[in-house]
Coordinates of C-alpha atoms and ligand atoms in Angstrom, one line a residue:
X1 CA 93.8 133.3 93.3
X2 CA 90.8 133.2 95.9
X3 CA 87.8 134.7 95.7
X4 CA 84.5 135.2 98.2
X5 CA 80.8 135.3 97.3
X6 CA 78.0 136.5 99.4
X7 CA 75.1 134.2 99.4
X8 CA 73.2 135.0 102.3
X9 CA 73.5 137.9 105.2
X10 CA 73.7 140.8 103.0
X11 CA 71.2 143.2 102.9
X12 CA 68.9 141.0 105.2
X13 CA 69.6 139.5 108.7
X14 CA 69.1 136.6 108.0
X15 CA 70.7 133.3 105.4
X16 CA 74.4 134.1 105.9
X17 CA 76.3 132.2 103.7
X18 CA 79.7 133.5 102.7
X19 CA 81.6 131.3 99.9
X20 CA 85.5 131.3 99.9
X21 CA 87.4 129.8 97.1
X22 CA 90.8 129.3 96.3
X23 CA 92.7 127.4 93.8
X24 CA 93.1 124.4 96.5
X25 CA 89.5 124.4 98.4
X26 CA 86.3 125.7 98.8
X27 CA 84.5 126.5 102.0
X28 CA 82.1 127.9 103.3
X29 CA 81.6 130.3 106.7
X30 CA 78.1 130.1 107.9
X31 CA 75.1 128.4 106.8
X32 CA 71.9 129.9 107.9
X33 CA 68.5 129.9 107.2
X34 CA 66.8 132.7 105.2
X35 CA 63.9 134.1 107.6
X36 CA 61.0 136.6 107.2
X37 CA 60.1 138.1 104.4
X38 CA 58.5 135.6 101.3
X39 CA 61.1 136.3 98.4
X40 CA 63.8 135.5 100.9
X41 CA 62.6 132.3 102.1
X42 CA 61.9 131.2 99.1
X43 CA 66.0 131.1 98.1
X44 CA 65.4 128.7 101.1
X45 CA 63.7 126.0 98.1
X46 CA 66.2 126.9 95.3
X47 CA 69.0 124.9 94.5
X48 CA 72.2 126.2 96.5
X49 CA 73.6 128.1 94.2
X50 CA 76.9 126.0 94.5
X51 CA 77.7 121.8 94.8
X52 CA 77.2 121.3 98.2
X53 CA 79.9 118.2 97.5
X54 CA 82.5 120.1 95.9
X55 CA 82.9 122.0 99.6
X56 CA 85.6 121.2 101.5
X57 CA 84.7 122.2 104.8
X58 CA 81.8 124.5 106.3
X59 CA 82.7 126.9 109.3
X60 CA 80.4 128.6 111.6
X61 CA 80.4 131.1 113.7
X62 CA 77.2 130.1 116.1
X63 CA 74.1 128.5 116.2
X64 CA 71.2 131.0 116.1
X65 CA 69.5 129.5 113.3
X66 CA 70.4 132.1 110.8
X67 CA 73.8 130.8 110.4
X68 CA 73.1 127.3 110.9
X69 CA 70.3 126.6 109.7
X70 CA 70.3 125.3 106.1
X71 CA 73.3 123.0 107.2
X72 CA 70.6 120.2 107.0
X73 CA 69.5 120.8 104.0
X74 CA 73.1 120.8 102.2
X75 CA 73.4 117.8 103.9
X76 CA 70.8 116.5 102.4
X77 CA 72.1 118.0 99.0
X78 CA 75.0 115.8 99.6
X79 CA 77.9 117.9 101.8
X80 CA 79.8 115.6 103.8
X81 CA 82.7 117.3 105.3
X82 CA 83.5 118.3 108.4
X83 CA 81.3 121.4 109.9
X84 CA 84.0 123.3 112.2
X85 CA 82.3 125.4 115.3
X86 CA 83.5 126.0 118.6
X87 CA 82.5 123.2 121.9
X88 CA 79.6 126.3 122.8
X89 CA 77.8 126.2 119.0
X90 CA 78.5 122.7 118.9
X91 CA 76.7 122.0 122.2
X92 CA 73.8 124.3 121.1
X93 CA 73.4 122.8 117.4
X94 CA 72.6 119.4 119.6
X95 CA 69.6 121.3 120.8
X96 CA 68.6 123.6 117.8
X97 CA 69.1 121.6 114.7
X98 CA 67.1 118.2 115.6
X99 CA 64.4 121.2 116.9
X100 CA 64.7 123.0 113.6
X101 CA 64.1 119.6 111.6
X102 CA 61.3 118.8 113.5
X103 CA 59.1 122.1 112.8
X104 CA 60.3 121.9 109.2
X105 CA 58.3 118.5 109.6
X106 CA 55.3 120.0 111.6
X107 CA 55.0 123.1 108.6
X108 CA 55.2 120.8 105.7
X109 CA 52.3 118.6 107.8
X110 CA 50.0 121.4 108.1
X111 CA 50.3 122.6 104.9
X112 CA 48.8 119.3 103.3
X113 CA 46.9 119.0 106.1
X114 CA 45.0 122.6 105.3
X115 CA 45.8 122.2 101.7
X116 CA 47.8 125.1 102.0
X117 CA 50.4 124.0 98.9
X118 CA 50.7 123.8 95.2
X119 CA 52.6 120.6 95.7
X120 CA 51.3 117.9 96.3
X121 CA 52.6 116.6 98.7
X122 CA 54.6 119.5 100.5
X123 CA 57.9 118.3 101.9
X124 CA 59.7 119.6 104.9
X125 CA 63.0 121.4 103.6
X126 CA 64.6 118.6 106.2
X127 CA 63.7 116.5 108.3
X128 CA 64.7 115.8 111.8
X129 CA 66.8 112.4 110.4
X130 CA 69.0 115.1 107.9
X131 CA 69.7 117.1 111.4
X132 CA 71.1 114.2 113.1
X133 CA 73.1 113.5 109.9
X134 CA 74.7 116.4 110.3
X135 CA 75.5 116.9 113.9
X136 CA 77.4 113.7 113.0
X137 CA 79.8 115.9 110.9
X138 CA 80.1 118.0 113.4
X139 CA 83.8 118.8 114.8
X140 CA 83.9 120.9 117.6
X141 CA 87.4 123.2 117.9
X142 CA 88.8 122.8 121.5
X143 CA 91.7 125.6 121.2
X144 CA 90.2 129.0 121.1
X145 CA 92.7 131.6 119.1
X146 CA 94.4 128.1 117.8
X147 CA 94.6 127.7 113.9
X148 CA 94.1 124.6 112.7
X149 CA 94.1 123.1 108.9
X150 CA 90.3 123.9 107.9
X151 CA 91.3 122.7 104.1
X152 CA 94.1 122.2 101.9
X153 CA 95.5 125.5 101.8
X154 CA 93.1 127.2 104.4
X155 CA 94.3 127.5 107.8
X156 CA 91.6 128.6 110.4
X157 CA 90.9 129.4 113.8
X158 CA 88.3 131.1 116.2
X159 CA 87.9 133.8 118.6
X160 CA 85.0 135.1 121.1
X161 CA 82.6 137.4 119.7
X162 CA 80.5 137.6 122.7
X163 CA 77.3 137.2 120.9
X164 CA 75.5 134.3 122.7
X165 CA 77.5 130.9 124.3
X166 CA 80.1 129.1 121.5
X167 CA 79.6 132.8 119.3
X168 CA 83.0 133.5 117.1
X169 CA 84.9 135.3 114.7
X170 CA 86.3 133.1 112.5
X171 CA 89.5 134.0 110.7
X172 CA 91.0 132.4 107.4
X173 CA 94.5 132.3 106.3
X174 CA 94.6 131.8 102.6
X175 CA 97.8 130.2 101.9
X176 CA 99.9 132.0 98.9
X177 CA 96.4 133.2 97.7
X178 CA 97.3 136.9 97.1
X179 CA 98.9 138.0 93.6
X180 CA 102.4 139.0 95.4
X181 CA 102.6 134.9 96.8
X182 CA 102.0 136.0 100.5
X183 CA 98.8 134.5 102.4
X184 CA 95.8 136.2 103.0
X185 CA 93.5 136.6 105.9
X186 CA 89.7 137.3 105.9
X187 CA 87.7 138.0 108.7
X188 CA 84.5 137.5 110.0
X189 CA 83.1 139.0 113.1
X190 CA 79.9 136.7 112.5
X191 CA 77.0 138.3 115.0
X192 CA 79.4 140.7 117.3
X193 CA 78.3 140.9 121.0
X194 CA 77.0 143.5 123.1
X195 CA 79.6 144.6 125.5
X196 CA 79.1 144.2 129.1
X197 CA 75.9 141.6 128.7
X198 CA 75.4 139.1 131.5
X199 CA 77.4 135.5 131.4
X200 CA 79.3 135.5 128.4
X201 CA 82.8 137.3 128.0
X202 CA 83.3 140.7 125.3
X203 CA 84.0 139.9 122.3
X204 CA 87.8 140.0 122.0
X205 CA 89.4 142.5 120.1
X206 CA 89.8 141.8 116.1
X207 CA 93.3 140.2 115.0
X208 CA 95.0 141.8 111.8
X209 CA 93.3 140.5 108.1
X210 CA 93.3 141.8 104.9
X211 CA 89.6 141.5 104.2
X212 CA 87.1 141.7 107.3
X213 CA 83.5 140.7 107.5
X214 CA 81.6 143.4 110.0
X215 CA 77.9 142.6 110.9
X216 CA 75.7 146.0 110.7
X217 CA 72.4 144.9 112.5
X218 CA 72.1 148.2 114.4
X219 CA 74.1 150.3 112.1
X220 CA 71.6 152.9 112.4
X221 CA 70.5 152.5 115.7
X222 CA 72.1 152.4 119.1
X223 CA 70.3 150.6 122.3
X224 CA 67.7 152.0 124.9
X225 CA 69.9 153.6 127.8
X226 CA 67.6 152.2 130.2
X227 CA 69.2 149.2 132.3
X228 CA 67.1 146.2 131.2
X229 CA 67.6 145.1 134.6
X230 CA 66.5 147.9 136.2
X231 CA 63.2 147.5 134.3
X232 CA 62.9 144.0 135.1
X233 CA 62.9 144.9 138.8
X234 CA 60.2 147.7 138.3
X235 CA 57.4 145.1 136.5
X236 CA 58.6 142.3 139.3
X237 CA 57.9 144.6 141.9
X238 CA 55.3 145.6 140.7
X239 CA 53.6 142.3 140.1
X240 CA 54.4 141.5 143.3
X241 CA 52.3 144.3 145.1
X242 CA 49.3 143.4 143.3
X243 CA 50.1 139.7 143.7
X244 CA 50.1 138.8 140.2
X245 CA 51.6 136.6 137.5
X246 CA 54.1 137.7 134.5
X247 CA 54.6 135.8 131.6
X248 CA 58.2 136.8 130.4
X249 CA 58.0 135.3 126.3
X250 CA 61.7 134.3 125.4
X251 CA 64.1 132.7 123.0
X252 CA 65.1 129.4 124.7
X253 CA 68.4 129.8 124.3
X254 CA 70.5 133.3 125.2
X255 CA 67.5 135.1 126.5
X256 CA 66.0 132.9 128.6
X257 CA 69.4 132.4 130.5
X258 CA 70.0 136.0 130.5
X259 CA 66.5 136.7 132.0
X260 CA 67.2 134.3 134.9
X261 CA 70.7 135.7 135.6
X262 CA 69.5 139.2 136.0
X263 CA 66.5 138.0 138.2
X264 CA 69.2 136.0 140.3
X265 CA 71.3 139.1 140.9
X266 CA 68.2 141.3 141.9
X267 CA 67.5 139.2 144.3
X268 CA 70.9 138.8 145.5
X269 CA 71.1 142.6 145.8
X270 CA 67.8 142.3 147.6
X271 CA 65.7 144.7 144.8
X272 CA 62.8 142.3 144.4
X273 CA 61.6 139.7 146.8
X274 CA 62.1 135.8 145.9
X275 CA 59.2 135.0 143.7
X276 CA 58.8 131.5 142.3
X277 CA 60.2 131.3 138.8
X278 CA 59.1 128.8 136.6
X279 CA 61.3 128.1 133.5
X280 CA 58.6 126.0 130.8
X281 CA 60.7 125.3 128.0
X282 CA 62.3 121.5 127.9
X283 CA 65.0 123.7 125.3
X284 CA 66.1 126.2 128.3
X285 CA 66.9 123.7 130.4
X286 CA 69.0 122.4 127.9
X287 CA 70.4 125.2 126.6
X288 CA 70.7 126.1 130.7
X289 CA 73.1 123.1 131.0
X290 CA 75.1 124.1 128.1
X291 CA 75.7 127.1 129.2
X292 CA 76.7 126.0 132.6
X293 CA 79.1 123.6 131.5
X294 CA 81.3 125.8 129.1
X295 CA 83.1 127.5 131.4
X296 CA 85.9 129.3 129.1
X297 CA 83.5 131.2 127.8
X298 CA 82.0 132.8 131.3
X299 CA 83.3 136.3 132.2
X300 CA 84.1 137.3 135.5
X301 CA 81.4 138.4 137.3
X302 CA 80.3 134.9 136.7
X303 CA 83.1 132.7 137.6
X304 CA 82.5 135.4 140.9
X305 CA 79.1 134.5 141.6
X306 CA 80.1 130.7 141.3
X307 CA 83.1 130.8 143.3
X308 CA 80.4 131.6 146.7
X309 CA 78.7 127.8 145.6
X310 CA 75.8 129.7 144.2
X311 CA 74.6 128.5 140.9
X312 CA 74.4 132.0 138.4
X313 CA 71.8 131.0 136.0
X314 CA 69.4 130.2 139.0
X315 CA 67.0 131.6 141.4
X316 CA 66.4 131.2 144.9
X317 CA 62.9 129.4 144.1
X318 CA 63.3 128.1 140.8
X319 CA 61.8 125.2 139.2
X320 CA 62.1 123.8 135.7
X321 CA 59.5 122.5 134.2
X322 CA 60.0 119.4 131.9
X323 CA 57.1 117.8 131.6
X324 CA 54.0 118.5 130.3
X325 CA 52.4 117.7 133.2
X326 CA 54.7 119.9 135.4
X327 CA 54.0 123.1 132.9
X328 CA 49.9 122.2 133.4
X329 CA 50.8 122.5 137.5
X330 CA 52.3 125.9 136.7
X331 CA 49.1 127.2 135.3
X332 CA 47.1 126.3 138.5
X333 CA 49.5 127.9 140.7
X334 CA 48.4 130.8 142.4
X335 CA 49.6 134.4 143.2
X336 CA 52.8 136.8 142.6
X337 CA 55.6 134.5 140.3
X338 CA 57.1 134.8 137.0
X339 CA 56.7 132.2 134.1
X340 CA 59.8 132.6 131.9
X341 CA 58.6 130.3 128.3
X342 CA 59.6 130.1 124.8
X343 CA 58.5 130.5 121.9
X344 CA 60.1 134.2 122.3
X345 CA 57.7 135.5 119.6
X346 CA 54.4 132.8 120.8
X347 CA 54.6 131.4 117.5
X348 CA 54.3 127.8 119.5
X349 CA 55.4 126.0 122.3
X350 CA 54.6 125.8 125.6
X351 CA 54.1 129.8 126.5
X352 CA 50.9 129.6 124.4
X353 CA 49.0 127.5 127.1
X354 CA 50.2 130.3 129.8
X355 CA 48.9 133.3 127.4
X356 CA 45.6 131.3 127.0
X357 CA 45.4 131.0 130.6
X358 CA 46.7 135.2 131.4
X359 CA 45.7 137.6 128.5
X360 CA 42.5 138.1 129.9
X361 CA 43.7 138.5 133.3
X362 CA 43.8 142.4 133.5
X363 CA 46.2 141.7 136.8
X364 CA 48.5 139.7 134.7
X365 CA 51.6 141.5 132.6
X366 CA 52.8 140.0 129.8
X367 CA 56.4 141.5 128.9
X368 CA 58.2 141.4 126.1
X369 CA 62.1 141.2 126.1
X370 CA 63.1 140.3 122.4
X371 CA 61.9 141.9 119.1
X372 CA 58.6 140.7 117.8
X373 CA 58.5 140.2 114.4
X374 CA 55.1 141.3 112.1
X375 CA 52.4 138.9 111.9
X376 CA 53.2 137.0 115.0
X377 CA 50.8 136.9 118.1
X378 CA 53.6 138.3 120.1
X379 CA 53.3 141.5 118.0
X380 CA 49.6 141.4 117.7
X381 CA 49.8 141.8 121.4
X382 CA 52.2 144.1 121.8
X383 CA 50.4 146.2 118.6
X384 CA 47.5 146.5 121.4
X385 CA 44.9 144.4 119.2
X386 CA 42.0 144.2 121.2
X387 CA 41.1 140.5 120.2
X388 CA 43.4 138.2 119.8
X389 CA 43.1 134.1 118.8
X390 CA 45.1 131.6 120.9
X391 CA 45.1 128.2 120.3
X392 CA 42.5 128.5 118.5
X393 CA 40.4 130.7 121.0
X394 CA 39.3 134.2 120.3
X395 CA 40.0 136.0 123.5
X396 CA 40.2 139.7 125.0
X397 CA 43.4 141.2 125.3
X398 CA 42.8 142.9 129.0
X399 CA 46.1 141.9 130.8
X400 CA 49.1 144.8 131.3
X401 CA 51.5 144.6 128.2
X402 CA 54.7 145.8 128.4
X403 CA 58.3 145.8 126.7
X404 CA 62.0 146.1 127.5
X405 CA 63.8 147.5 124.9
X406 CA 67.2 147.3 126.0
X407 CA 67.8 143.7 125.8
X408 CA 70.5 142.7 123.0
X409 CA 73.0 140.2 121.8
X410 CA 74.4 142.6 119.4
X411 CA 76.7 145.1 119.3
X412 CA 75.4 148.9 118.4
X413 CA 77.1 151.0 116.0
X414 CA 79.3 152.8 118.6
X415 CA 79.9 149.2 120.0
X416 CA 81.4 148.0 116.4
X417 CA 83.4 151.1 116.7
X418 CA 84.7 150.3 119.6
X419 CA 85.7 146.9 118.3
X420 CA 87.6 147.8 115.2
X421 CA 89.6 150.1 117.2
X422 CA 90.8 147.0 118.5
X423 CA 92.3 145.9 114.9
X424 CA 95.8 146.2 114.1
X425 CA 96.0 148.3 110.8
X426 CA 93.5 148.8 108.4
X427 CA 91.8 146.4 105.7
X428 CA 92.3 146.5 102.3
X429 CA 88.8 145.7 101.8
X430 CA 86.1 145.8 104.9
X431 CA 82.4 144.4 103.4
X432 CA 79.4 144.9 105.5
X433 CA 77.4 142.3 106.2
X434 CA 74.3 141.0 108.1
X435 CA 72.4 144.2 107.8
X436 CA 69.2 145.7 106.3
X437 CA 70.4 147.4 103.6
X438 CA 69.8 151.0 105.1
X439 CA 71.5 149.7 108.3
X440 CA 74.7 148.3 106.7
X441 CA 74.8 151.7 104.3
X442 CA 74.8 153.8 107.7
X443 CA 77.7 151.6 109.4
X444 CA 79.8 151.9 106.4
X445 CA 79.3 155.4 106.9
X446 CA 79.8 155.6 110.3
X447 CA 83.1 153.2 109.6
X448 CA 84.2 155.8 106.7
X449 CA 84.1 158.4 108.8
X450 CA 85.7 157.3 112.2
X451 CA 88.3 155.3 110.4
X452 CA 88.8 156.4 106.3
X453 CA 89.0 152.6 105.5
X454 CA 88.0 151.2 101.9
X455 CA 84.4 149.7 102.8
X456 CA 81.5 148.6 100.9
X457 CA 78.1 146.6 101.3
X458 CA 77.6 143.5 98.6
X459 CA 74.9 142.6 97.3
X460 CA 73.4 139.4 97.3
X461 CA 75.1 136.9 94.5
X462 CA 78.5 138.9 94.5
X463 CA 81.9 137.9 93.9
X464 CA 85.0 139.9 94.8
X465 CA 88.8 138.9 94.6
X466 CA 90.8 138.5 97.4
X467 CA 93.9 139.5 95.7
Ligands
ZN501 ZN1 73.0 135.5 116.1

């Protein structure tokens, strides 16, 4: 017998958790964070809803925090087996889990500090020490498409999905789990890549399974046709004319390399001229390294641009800035460049200080190249609030403010199309997954139709047999 639960990635974006259990083992694929909305980040505080030291093994498919995050915190709850990932997520969960532990530190901090909590006092759901307790268990899979014994009875192994650098689909052979004695493999295309985006290879097509996992984050919606690069040239330009700064707000790891990439080629092509390009994130020039390193995951056009001793993920007058010091030097400097800083939303970090120093700078364009979600200053900007308060300043919002929409790490609806075309015969059972419920609804339409195959969205707490 073997069964899976859904705790975590259904009907939301965020949490994944997906709970596989056979006679012989438990484990569980993905571990992620709930994010957003209050009643889901509560289930953040509540006891896992299963004994973190009766599972055998955890699997992931990549480190966005989503499907990582709460690995701490069942650490903490007392998991000690071996966390499976790919050398990419493994390299990344160096730099986002210690990172993770830390804010998780810095909230609970504030809260006492403002009195902000019912508890008294408020404790971080981990701390930094419970990240580096777990990158310990970490064991990165060298052997892409290679199965290996994940737990007694579960074979595993793990496949490019093409999402952002180490992202798989991880596949599980349930040995004699199904009714009949034969074996039975479940998929799961964890967060499935947008085809054709900069560095990192397609997602390769899915192998044969009895039960598949398909995420549904734009199942309603397909991306902006506009080139992103092509609108990253126009602002550049732009700026450059009227010899002035942009601040480009992105996620320090994925975007951020993506962003210089594009930049790099446009200049290469001769589009824009060489601006300085300051990179202020100490996290993007780690996740920059990572990136650099893993070569089996870099497609073509890459391992191209490398092969004529250029390096792809920089520009032609590019400087990092690591220390705080170096990111003050960047805010005196004068004229056209491009400031490229994380916190992608400007909940924190380092691209606050810049903001401080541009939004009233009606010269200056701020652009915005990942979504922005409600409440943060990055939306209150983009919202066109007139007022805005930045490190604890109240200052007019007078600088250009502009977005490019067509900047993704996920497949579209026609894009998982063109993925499960790729499969080998049809599921018994296909579940849609990491979606708003309206999203996931519309794929397993759009799935339905295109395909006539047995699909379904779960609901949060479900169990289904794998039989
Ligand atoms: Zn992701």
């Amino acid at each position: 017998m073997a069964t899976i639960s859904f705790w975590g990635g259904v009907g939301t974006v965020t949490g994944s958790k997906y709970l596989v259990q056979t006679s012989r083992a438990r484990v569980l694929v993905d571990c992620g964070m709930f994010q957003g909305l209050k009643e889901l980040r509560e289930r953040n505080w509540q006891d896992p809803p299963f004994n973190p030291r009766e599972l055998n093994a955890i699997l992931i498919t990549h480190a966005h925090i989503d499907h990582s995050g709460f690995l701490p915190r069942l650490v903490n709850h007392g998991f000690h087996g071996p966390i499976f990932c790919s050398r990419g997520t493994a390299d990344l969960l160096k730099i986002l889990l210690p990172d993770a532990g830390r804010l998780q530190e810095e909230d609970a901090d504030y809260r006492n500090r403002h009195k902000l909590t019912k508890h008294s006092p408020a404790l971080p759901l981990y701390t930094e020490k419970d990240a580096l307790a777990t990158l310990e268990l970490v064991e990165p899979v060298s052997n892409m498409g290679e199965q290996f014994q994940a737990a007694p009875g579960v074979l595993a192994s793990f496949r490019i999905a093409g999402h952002i650098l180490g992202s798989s689909l991880v596949l599980l052979e349930l040995e004699r789990a199904g009714k009949d004695g034969n074996n039975r493999r479940v998929l799961f295309s964890g967060d499935l890549g947008h085809y054709d985006q900069p560095i990192i290879r397609d997602p390769v097509a899915p192998p044969r399974a009895d039960y598949l996992l398909v995420e549904s984050t734009y199942g309603d919606r397909l991306h902006d046709p506009e080139e992103p690069k092509v609108a990253l040239a126009r602002i550049i330009n732009d700026a450059r004319k009227r010899e002035a700064p942009v601040l480009i707000p992105a996620f320090a790891v994925g975007r951020t390399q993506e962003i210089v990439y594009l930049i790099r080629e446009l200049e290469d092509e001769g589009t824009i001229p060489v601006l300085p390009v300051s990179v202020d994130s100490p996290m993007a020039a780690l996740a920059t390294v990572a990136y650099a390193n893993r070569k089996e995951e870099q497609d073509e056009e890459y391992a191209s641009v490398l092969a004529k001793q250029q390096h792809p993920l920089r520009t032609h007058s590019m400087i990092t800035a690591s220390s705080r010091q170096e990111s003050k030097k960047l805010n005196d400097a004068k004229g056209a460049r491009i400031i490229i800083s994380a916190s992608g939303m400007m909940t924190g970090g380092r691209v606050l200080h810049h903001a401080l120093r541009m939004v009233s700078d009606p010269e200056a364009t701020i652009v915005f190249v990942g979504y922005q979600a409600a409440g943060t200053l990055g939306r209150r900007i983009l919202d066109g609030e007139p007022r805005v308060k930045i490190l604890g300043q109240w200052l007019p919002v007078t600088c250009r403010v502009t977005k490019i929409g067509g900047f993704s790490a996920h497949a579209d609806w026609k894009e998982v199309l063109r993925w499960l075309e790729g499969m080998e015969g049809a599921p018994v059972r296909t579940f849609l997954t990491h979606g708003e419920l309206q999203a996931s609804t519309a794929m397993a339409e759009h799935i339905k139709e295109r395909f006539g195959w047995n699909v379904s969205v779960p609901q949060y707490g479900e169990t289904v047999d794998l039989e």
